[in-house]
Tab-separated table of C-alpha atoms in Angstrom:
chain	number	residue	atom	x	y	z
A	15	UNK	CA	87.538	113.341	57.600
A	16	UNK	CA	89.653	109.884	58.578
A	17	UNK	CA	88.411	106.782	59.502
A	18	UNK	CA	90.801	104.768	61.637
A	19	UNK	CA	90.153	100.569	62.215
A	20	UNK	CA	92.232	98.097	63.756
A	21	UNK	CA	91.937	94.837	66.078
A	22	UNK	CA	91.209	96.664	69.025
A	23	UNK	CA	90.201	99.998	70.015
A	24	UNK	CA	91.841	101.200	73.695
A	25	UNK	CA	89.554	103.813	74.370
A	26	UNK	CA	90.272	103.809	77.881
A	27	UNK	CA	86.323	104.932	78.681
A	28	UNK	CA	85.197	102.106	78.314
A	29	UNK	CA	85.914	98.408	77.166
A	30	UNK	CA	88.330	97.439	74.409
A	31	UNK	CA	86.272	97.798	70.885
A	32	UNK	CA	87.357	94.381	68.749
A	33	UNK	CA	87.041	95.873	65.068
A	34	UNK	CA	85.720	99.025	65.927
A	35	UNK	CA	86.233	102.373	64.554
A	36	UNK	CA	87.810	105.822	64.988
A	37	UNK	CA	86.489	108.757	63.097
A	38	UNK	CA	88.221	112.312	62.944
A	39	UNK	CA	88.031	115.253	61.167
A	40	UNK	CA	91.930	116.720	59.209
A	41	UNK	CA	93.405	117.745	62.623
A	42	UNK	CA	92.751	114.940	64.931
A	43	UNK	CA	89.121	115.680	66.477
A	44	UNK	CA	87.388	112.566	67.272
A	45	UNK	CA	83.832	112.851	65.462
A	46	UNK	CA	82.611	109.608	66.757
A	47	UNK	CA	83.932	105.976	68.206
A	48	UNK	CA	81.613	103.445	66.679
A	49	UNK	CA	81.838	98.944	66.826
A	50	UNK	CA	80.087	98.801	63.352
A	51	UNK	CA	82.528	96.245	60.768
A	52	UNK	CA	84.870	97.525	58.972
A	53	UNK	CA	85.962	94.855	56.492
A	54	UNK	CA	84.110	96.114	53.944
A	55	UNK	CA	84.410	99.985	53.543
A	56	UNK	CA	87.397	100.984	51.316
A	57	UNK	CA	87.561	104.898	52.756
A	58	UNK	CA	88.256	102.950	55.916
A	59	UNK	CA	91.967	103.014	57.333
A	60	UNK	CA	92.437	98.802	58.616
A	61	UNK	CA	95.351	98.311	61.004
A	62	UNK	CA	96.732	95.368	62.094
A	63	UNK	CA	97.487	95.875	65.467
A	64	UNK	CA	95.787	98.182	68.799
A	65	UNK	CA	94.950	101.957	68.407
A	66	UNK	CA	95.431	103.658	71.271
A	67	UNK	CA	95.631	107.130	72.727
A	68	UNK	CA	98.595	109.463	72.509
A	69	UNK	CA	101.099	108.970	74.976
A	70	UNK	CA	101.792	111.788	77.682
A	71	UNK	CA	105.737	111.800	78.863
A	72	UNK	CA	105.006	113.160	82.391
A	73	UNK	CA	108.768	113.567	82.734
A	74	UNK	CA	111.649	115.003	80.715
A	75	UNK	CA	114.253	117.155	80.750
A	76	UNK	CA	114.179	118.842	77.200
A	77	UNK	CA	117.231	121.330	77.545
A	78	UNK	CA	119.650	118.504	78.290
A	79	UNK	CA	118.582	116.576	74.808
A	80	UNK	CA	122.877	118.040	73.793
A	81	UNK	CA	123.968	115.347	76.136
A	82	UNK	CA	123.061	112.651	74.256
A	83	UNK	CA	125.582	109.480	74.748
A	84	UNK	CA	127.896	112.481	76.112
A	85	UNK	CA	127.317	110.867	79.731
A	86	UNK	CA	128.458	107.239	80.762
A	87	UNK	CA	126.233	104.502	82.067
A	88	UNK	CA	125.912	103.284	85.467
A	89	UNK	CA	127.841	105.394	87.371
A	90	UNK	CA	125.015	105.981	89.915
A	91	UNK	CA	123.694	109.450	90.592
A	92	UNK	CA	125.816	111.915	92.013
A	93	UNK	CA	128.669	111.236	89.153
A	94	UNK	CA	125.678	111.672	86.669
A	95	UNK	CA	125.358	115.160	88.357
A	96	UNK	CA	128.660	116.227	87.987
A	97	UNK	CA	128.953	114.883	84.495
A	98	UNK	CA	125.607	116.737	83.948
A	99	UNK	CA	127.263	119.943	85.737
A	100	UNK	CA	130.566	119.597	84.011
A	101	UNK	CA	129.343	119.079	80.237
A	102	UNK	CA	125.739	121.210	79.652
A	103	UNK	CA	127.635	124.463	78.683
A	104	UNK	CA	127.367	124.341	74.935
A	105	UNK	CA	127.024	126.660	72.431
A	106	UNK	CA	123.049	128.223	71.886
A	107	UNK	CA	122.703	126.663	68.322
A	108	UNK	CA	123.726	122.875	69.469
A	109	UNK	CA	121.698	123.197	72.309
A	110	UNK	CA	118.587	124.774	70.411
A	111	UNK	CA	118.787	122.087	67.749
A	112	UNK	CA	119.651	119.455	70.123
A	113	UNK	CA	116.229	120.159	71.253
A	114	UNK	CA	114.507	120.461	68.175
A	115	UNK	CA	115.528	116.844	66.944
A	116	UNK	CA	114.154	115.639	70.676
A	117	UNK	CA	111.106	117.432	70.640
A	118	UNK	CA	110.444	115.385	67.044
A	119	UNK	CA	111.694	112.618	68.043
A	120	UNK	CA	108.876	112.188	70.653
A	121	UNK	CA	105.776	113.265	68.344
A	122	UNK	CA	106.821	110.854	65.350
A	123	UNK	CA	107.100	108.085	68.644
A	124	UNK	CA	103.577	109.125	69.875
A	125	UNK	CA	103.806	111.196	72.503
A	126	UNK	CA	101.604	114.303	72.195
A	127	UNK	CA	101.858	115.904	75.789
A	128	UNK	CA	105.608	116.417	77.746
A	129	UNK	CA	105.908	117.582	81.583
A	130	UNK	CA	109.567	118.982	80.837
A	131	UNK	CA	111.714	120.424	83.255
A	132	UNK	CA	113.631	124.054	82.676
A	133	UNK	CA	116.436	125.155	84.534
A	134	UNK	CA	116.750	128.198	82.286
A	135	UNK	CA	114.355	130.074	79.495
A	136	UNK	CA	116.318	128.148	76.294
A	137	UNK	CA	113.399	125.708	75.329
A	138	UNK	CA	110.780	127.967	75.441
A	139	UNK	CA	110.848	128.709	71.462
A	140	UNK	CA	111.238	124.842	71.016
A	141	UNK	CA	107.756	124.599	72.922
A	142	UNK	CA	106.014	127.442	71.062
A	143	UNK	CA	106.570	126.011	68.284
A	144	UNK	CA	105.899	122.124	68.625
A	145	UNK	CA	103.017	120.324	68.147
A	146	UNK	CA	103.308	118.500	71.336
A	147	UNK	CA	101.745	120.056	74.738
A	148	UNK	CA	103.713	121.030	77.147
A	149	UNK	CA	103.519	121.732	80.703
A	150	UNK	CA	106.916	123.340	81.717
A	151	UNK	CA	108.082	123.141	85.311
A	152	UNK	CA	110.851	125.627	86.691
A	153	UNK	CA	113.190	123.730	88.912
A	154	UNK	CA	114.366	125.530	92.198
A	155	UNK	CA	117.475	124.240	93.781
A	156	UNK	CA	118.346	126.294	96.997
A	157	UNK	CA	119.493	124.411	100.245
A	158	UNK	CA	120.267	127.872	101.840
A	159	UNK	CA	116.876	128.904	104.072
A	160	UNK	CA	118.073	132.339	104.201
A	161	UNK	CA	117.414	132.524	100.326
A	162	UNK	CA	114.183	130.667	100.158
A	163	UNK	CA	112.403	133.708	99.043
A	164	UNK	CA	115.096	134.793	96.797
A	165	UNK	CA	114.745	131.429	95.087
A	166	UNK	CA	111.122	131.720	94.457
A	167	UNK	CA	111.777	135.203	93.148
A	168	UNK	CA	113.877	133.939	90.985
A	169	UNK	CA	112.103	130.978	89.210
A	170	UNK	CA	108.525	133.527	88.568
A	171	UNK	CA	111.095	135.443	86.858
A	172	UNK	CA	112.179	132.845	84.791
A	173	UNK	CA	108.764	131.515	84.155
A	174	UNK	CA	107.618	134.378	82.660
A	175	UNK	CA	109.445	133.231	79.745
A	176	UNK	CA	107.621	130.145	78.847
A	177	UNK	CA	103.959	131.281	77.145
A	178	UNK	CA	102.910	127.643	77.496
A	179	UNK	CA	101.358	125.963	80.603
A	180	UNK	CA	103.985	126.384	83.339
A	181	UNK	CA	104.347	125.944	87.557
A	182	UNK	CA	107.326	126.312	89.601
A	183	UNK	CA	108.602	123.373	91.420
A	184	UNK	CA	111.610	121.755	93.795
A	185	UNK	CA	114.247	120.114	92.068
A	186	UNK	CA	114.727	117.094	94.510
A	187	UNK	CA	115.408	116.778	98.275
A	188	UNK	CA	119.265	117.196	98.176
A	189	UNK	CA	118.819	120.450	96.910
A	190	UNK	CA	115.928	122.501	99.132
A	191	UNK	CA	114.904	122.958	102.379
A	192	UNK	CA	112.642	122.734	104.495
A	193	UNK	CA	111.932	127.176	104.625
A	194	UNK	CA	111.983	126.293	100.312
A	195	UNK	CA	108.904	124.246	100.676
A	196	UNK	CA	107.108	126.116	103.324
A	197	UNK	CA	107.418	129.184	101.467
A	198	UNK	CA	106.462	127.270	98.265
A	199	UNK	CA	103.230	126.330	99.622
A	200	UNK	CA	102.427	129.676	101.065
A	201	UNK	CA	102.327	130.615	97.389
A	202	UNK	CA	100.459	127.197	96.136
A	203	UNK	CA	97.642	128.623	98.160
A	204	UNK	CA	96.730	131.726	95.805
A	205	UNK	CA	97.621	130.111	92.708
A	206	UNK	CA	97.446	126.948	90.188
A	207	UNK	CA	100.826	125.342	90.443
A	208	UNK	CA	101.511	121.470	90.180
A	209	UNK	CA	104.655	120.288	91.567
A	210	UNK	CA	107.474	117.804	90.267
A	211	UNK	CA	109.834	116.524	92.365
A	212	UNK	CA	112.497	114.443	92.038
A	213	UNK	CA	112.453	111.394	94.601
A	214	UNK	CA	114.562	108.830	96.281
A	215	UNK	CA	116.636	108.361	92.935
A	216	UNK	CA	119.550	107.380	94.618
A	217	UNK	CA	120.098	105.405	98.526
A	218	UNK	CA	122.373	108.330	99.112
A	219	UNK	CA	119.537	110.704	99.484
A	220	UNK	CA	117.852	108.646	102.428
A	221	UNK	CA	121.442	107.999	103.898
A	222	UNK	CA	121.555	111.675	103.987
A	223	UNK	CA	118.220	112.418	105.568
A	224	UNK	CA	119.020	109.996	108.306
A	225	UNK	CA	122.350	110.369	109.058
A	226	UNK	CA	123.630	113.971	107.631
A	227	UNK	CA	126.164	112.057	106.477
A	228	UNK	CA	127.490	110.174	103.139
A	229	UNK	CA	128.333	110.908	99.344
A	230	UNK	CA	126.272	113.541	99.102
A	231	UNK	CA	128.033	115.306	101.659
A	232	UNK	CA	131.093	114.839	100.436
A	233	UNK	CA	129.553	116.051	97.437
A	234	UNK	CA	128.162	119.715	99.201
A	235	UNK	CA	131.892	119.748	99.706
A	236	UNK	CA	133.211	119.461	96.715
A	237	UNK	CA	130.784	122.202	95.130
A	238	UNK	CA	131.167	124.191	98.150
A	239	UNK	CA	127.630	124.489	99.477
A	240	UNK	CA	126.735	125.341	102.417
A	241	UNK	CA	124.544	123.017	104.489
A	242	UNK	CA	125.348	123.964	107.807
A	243	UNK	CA	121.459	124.317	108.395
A	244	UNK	CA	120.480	120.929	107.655
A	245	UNK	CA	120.091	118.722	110.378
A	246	UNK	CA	119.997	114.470	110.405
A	247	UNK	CA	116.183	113.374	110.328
A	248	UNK	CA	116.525	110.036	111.072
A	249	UNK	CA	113.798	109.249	108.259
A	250	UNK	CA	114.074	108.494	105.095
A	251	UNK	CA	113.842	111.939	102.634
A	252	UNK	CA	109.848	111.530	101.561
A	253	UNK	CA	108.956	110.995	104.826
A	254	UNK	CA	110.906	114.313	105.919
A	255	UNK	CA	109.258	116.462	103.029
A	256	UNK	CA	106.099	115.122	102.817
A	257	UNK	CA	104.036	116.900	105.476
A	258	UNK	CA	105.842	120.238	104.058
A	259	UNK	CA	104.142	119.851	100.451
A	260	UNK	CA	100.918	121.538	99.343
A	261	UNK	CA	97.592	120.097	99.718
A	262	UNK	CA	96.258	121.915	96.463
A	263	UNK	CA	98.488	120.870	94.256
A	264	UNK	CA	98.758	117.909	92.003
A	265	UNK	CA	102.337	116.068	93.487
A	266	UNK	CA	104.187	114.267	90.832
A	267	UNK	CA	107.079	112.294	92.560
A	268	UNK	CA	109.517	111.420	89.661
A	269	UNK	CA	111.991	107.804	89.849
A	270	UNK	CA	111.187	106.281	93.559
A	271	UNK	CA	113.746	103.855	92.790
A	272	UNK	CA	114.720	103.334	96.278
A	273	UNK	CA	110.851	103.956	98.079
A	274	UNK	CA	110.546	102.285	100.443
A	275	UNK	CA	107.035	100.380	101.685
A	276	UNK	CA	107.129	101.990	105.249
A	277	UNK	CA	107.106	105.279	102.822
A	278	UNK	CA	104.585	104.784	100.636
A	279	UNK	CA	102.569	104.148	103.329
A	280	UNK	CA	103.416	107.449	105.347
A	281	UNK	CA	102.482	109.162	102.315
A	282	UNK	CA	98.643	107.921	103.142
A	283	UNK	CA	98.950	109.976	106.188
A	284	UNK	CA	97.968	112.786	104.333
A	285	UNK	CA	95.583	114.243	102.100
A	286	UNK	CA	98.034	114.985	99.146
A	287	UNK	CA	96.988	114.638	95.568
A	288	UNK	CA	100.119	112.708	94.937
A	289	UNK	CA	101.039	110.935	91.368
A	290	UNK	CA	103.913	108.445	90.975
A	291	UNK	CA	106.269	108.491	88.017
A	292	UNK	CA	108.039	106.015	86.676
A	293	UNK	CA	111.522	106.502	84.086
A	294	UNK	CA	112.743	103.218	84.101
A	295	UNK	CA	115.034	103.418	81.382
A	296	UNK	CA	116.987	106.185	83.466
A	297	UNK	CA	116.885	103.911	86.291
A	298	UNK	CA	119.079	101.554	84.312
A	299	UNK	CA	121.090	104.210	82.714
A	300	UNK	CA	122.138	105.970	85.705
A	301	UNK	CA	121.823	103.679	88.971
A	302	UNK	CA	120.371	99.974	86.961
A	303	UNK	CA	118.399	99.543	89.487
A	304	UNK	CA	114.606	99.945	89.315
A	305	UNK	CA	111.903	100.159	91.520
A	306	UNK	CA	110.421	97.775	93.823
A	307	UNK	CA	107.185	97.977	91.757
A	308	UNK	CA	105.564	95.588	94.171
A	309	UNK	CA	105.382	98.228	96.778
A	310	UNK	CA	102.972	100.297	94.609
A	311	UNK	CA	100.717	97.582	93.976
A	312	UNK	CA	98.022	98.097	96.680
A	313	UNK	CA	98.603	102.170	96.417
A	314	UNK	CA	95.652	104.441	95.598
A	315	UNK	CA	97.225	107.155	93.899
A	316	UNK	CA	97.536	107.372	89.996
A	317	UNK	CA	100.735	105.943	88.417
A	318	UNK	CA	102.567	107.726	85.353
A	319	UNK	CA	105.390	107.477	83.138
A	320	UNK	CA	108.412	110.123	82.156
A	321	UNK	CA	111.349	109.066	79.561
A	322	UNK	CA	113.647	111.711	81.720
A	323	UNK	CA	116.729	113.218	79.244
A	324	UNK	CA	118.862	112.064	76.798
A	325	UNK	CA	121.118	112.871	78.930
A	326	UNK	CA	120.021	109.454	80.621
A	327	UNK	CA	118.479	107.662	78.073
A	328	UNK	CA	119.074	106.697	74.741
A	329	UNK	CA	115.643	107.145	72.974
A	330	UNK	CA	112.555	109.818	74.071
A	331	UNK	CA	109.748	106.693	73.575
A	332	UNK	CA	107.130	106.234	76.019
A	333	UNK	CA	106.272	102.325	74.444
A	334	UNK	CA	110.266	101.960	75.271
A	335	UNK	CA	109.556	102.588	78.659
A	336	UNK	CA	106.489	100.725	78.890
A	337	UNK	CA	108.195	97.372	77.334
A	338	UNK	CA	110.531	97.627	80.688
A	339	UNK	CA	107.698	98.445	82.591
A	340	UNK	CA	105.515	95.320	81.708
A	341	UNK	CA	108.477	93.185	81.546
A	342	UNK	CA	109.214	93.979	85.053
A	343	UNK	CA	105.538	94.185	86.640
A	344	UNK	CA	103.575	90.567	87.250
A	345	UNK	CA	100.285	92.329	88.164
A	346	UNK	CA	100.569	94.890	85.091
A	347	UNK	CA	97.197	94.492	82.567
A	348	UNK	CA	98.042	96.002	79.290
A	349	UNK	CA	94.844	97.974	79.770
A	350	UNK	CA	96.757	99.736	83.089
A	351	UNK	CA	99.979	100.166	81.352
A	352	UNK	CA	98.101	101.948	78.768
A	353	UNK	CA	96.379	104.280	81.506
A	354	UNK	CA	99.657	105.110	82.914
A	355	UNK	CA	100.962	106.004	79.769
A	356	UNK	CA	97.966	108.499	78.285
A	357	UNK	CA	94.949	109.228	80.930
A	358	UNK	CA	97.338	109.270	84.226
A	359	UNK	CA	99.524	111.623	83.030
A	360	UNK	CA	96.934	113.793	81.134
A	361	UNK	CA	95.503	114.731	84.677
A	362	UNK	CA	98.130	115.618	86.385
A	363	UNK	CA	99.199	117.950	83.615
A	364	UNK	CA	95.495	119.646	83.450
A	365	UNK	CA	95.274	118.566	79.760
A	366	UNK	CA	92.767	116.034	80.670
A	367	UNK	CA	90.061	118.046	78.616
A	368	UNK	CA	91.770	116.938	75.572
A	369	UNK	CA	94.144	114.463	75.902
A	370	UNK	CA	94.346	111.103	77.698
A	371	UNK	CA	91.178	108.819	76.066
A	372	UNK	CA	89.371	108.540	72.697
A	373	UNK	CA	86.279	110.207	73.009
A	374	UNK	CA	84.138	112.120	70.803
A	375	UNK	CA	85.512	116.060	71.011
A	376	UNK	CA	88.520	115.373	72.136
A	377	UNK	CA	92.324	115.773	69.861
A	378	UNK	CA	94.097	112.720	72.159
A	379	UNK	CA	96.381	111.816	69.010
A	380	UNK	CA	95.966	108.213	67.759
A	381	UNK	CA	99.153	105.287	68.409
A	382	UNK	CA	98.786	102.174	66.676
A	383	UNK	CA	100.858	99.439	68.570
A	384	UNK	CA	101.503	96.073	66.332
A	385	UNK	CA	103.441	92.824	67.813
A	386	UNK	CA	101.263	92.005	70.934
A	387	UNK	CA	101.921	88.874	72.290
A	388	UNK	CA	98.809	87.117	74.597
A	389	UNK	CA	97.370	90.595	74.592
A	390	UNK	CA	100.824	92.192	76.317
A	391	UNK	CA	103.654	94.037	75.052
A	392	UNK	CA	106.663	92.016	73.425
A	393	UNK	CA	110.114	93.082	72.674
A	394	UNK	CA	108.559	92.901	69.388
A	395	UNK	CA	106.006	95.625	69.638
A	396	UNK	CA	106.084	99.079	67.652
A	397	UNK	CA	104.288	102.041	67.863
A	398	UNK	CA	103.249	103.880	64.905
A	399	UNK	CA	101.497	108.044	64.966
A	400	UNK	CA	98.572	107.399	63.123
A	401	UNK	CA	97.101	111.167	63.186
């Protein structure tokens, strides 16, 4: 049994606890949350400093951890895809280890749960074997209707690899169509399957929705795909896609650096169980440009946070991402940061049971964060894995 004290407890149940206390058992279990003083029991563990819940990455890309500072910064999007295209063959052991070093990386930084994209089965023992959570989503990139089906096919196939939590899910929407999705959801219906979707990282991808024109068709081009079925929308992308996606599903929709208002608001139009994600860091890696958070200010769905690859980032830290975040947001409580961080992203993954808040029988991990400043994140602040 551990006892854990420190300035504050974040619960996130209920109200911050000024000198309260954590108890677990070896493994993590919380046995109780209690306010009594702390000052003078030696058994007691006294931080200096905010515990909090373990962090939940709700978006990363675990088989690209090889690329680390292999890619340059800010050369927007579609370069970052052909360096990603051009440089990911590497031999099994780099890759595996690679991964390995990531996947530690995170759980000495605090993060206990990872949404991680797959592309292929190559992660999967990384995953069995960590002691963070992992939902694994496998991406489907198909703009050929015809092969819709075939695509579907061929991601249940590759899912069958990963004996963790696992969905299958689009990869963005300059790689699917519109027969993709439709035949996606026909499938949602029978089974449980959250979705993560890559959205509006780039201007390209709305100039392309609207117009059928621009760098990424230039790029189809070059890498000789076929998009003779796609037709101009004259709407930005998440306003085309939207009223294809399941109902049923949770809908995480990953970067929104270029969301517009006018599509935020569409999205209210319809009864989707939609989640936001925010990877700021890879917003200034690849395109430095970030959100207009203001836009999401007055939204009603549930805002989380992803750390995307090393491929676009140079450190797997949620508190890393949440320094930019706070930095960057006015309206942003700690408290709220802190919920999009842990609880937020502990739903949408279905680990919610467990994860997310400090409450008696659950294993959420414990982060203490030292260095606040006026009861906010400074440049300053740390996180430290306390069980």
């Amino acid at each position: 049994m551990r006892r854990f004290s420190a300035d504050y407890i974040f619960t996130l149940e209920g109200e911050p606890i000024q000198n309260g206390i954590v108890v677990t058992d070896d493994l993590g279990k919380i046995l109780a949350v209690t306010n009594e003083k702390a000052l003078s029991d030696p058994n007691i563990e006294r931080f200096n400093g905010v515990i909090v819940p373990g962090f939940v990455n709700a978006h990363c890309h675990l088989e690209l951890s090889h690329l680390h500072q292999k890619i340059e910064k800010g050369t927007g999007l579609i370069p970052f895809i052909k360096n990603v295209i051009g440089k990911r063959q590497e031999e099994e052991e780099k890759v595996i280890n690679a991964m390995k070093k990531a996947d530690e990386q995170m759980f000495q930084n605090g993060i206990v749960a990872v949404g991680d994209i797959a592309n292929q089965s190559i992660s999967a023992s990384v995953k069995e074997k960590s002691n963070i959570k992992y939902h694994t989503f496998i991406e489907m990139l198909g703009f050929d209707p015809a092969k819709a089906e075939a695509t579907i096919a061929q991601a249940l196939k590759l899912q069958t690899h990963f004996q963790n939590s696992s969905s299958i899910t689009p990869h963005a929407p300059y790689s699917l169509s519109k027969e993709l999705l439709k035949n996606l959801t026909k499938f949602c219906k029978k089974v449980n399957n959250p979705i993560s979707i890559h959205n509006q990282e780039n201007e390209e991808e709305n100039f392309l929705y609207r117009y059928k024109d621009g760098p990424f068709m230039e790029f189809f081009k070059e890498m000789n795909i076929n998009v003779d079925g796609f037709k101009a929308q004259s709407k930005n992308s998440l306003q085309t896609l939207i009223p294809f996606l399941p109902d049923n599903q949770p809908i995480l929709l990953v970067h929104n650096t270029y969301t517009s208002l006018k599509d935020i608001y569409f999205t209210k139009r319809f009864n989707l169980k939609i989640n936001w994600c925010f990877c700021p860091n890879a917003n200034l890696y690849i395109e430095n440009k970030l959100p207009t958070f203001d836009f999401f200010k007055h939204n009603n769905y549930p805002i989380t946070i992803g750390t995307d690859s090393l491929a676009s980032n140079d450190q797997l830290c949620l508190l890393s991402e949440m320094k930019v975040l706070q930095k960057n947001i006015d309206y942003l409580s700690f408290t709220q940061l802190l919920q999009w961080a842990t609880i937020n992203g502990a739903k949408f993954l279905g680990f919610d049971n467990d994860l997310g808040t400090i409450a008696t029988g659950k294993t959420p991990g414990l982060n203490l964060i030292s260095h606040l400043k006026n009861g906010k994140l400074s440049d300053k602040s740390t996180v430290k894995k306390l069980i």
